[in-house]
Amino acid sequence: MQLVTNENAHELQAKLCDRAHDHVGFDTECHGPRFNDSSARKPRLNAYRSQITGFSVAFLDGSSYYVPIAHVGENVDKDTWLALLDSLLSRPGTIWVHNVKFELQVLQLLGYTLMELIQTRFRCTQ
């Protein structure tokens, strides 16, 4: 997995725009409070009260990228990571995610409307 910085973000941007990559994997990393549900195997993250700390994108060729947003170390500036996220969500191919409801909730907190996200080609893996 390659760590994306402000200097190399253009590489991920180019791959997102390349139509050869019809299918991509997507995942967000978040930090925040958890639900106190005693019936659950482990506490679940409350998506509506969480903060996104980064996201990753994986391609079928085996390459993958992590975009740090709110980490202790170096982060990608907001304009850059928003442009990358917009490129991902507006691309014509399929976006595979593991926990689609959680990811949609997190993206809504970033200002995307549910209608915009539904038009995106999300597919859930389980």
Short mmCIF file of C-alpha atoms in Angstrom, two decimals:
data_model
loop_
_atom_site.label_atom_id
_atom_site.label_comp_id
_atom_site.label_asym_id
_atom_site.label_seq_id
_atom_site.Cartn_x
_atom_site.Cartn_y
_atom_site.Cartn_z
CA MET A 1 0.00 0.00 0.00
CA GLN A 2 1.34 3.39 -0.96
CA LEU A 3 0.88 6.35 1.36
CA VAL A 4 -0.48 9.35 -0.53
CA THR A 5 1.09 12.74 0.15
CA ASN A 6 0.49 16.16 -1.35
CA GLU A 7 3.48 15.51 -3.64
CA ASN A 8 2.36 12.16 -5.09
CA ALA A 9 -1.46 12.58 -5.06
CA HIS A 10 -1.39 13.05 -8.84
CA GLU A 11 -0.52 9.34 -9.23
CA LEU A 12 -3.74 8.24 -7.51
CA GLN A 13 -5.68 10.92 -9.39
CA ALA A 14 -4.43 9.52 -12.70
CA LYS A 15 -5.39 5.96 -11.77
CA LEU A 16 -8.87 7.10 -10.72
CA CYS A 17 -9.34 8.76 -14.11
CA ASP A 18 -7.98 5.76 -16.05
CA ARG A 19 -10.95 3.84 -17.49
CA ALA A 20 -8.92 0.62 -17.48
CA HIS A 21 -9.64 0.33 -13.76
CA ASP A 22 -13.37 -0.40 -13.83
CA HIS A 23 -13.50 -1.89 -10.33
CA VAL A 24 -11.95 -0.36 -7.23
CA GLY A 25 -12.14 -1.13 -3.53
CA PHE A 26 -12.85 1.68 -1.06
CA ASP A 27 -12.68 1.92 2.72
CA THR A 28 -12.72 4.75 5.24
CA GLU A 29 -10.88 4.89 8.53
CA CYS A 30 -12.65 6.75 11.32
CA HIS A 31 -12.19 7.65 14.95
CA GLY A 32 -14.96 8.42 17.39
CA PRO A 33 -17.31 7.16 20.08
CA ARG A 34 -18.70 3.65 20.04
CA PHE A 35 -22.14 2.27 20.79
CA ASN A 36 -22.46 0.50 24.13
CA ASP A 37 -24.43 -2.48 22.86
CA SER A 38 -23.97 -5.47 25.17
CA SER A 39 -25.42 -7.86 22.58
CA ALA A 40 -22.73 -7.04 20.00
CA ARG A 41 -19.51 -9.08 19.80
CA LYS A 42 -17.51 -5.88 19.87
CA PRO A 43 -18.46 -2.21 20.25
CA ARG A 44 -19.51 -0.61 16.96
CA LEU A 45 -18.31 2.81 15.87
CA ASN A 46 -21.01 5.49 15.81
CA ALA A 47 -20.68 6.77 12.23
CA TYR A 48 -22.75 9.90 12.87
CA ARG A 49 -20.45 11.09 15.66
CA SER A 50 -17.15 10.00 14.14
CA GLN A 51 -14.44 11.81 12.26
CA ILE A 52 -12.87 10.40 9.11
CA THR A 53 -9.12 10.02 9.53
CA GLY A 54 -8.35 8.66 6.07
CA PHE A 55 -9.48 6.45 3.23
CA SER A 56 -7.98 3.77 1.05
CA VAL A 57 -8.48 2.83 -2.57
CA ALA A 58 -7.44 -0.53 -4.07
CA PHE A 59 -7.24 -1.52 -7.73
CA LEU A 60 -7.47 -4.93 -9.42
CA ASP A 61 -3.84 -4.70 -10.51
CA GLY A 62 -2.88 -5.08 -6.83
CA SER A 63 -1.97 -1.47 -6.20
CA SER A 64 -3.52 0.31 -3.26
CA TYR A 65 -3.29 3.77 -1.77
CA TYR A 66 -4.01 5.27 1.65
CA VAL A 67 -4.92 8.95 1.94
CA PRO A 68 -4.30 10.28 5.48
CA ILE A 69 -6.64 13.10 6.44
CA ALA A 70 -6.50 13.56 10.21
CA HIS A 71 -3.49 11.68 11.56
CA VAL A 72 -0.75 12.75 13.95
CA GLY A 73 1.83 12.76 11.14
CA GLU A 74 1.70 14.25 7.66
CA ASN A 75 -1.76 14.59 6.13
CA VAL A 76 -2.95 15.38 2.64
CA ASP A 77 -4.40 18.91 2.43
CA LYS A 78 -8.19 19.19 2.33
CA ASP A 79 -8.47 20.45 -1.26
CA THR A 80 -6.39 17.51 -2.51
CA TRP A 81 -8.20 14.74 -0.64
CA LEU A 82 -11.61 16.18 -1.50
CA ALA A 83 -10.59 16.23 -5.18
CA LEU A 84 -9.47 12.59 -4.92
CA LEU A 85 -12.72 11.60 -3.23
CA ASP A 86 -14.76 13.46 -5.86
CA SER A 87 -12.82 11.67 -8.62
CA LEU A 88 -13.49 8.33 -6.98
CA LEU A 89 -17.21 8.94 -6.53
CA SER A 90 -17.77 10.33 -10.02
CA ARG A 91 -15.90 7.61 -11.95
CA PRO A 92 -17.88 5.24 -14.18
CA GLY A 93 -16.69 1.94 -12.66
CA THR A 94 -17.90 -0.09 -9.70
CA ILE A 95 -16.78 0.81 -6.17
CA TRP A 96 -16.60 -2.19 -3.83
CA VAL A 97 -16.97 -1.57 -0.11
CA HIS A 98 -17.31 -3.91 2.85
CA ASN A 99 -19.72 -2.03 5.11
CA VAL A 100 -21.75 0.10 2.70
CA LYS A 101 -24.19 1.61 5.23
CA PHE A 102 -21.35 2.84 7.44
CA GLU A 103 -19.41 4.25 4.47
CA LEU A 104 -22.51 6.08 3.19
CA GLN A 105 -23.06 7.60 6.64
CA VAL A 106 -19.45 8.79 6.84
CA LEU A 107 -19.61 10.29 3.33
CA GLN A 108 -22.83 12.10 4.22
CA LEU A 109 -20.98 13.76 7.11
CA LEU A 110 -18.50 15.07 4.53
CA GLY A 111 -21.33 16.83 2.71
CA TYR A 112 -22.30 14.31 0.04
CA THR A 113 -26.05 13.87 -0.29
CA LEU A 114 -27.58 10.44 -0.18
CA MET A 115 -28.89 10.93 -3.73
CA GLU A 116 -25.35 11.66 -4.99
CA LEU A 117 -24.06 8.56 -3.23
CA ILE A 118 -26.86 6.30 -4.45
CA GLN A 119 -26.02 7.26 -8.02
CA THR A 120 -22.47 6.06 -7.37
CA ARG A 121 -21.86 2.45 -8.25
CA PHE A 122 -21.32 1.08 -4.71
CA ARG A 123 -21.36 -2.66 -4.30
CA CYS A 124 -21.14 -4.39 -0.95
CA THR A 125 -18.76 -7.26 -0.17
CA GLN A 126 -19.46 -9.59 2.75
#
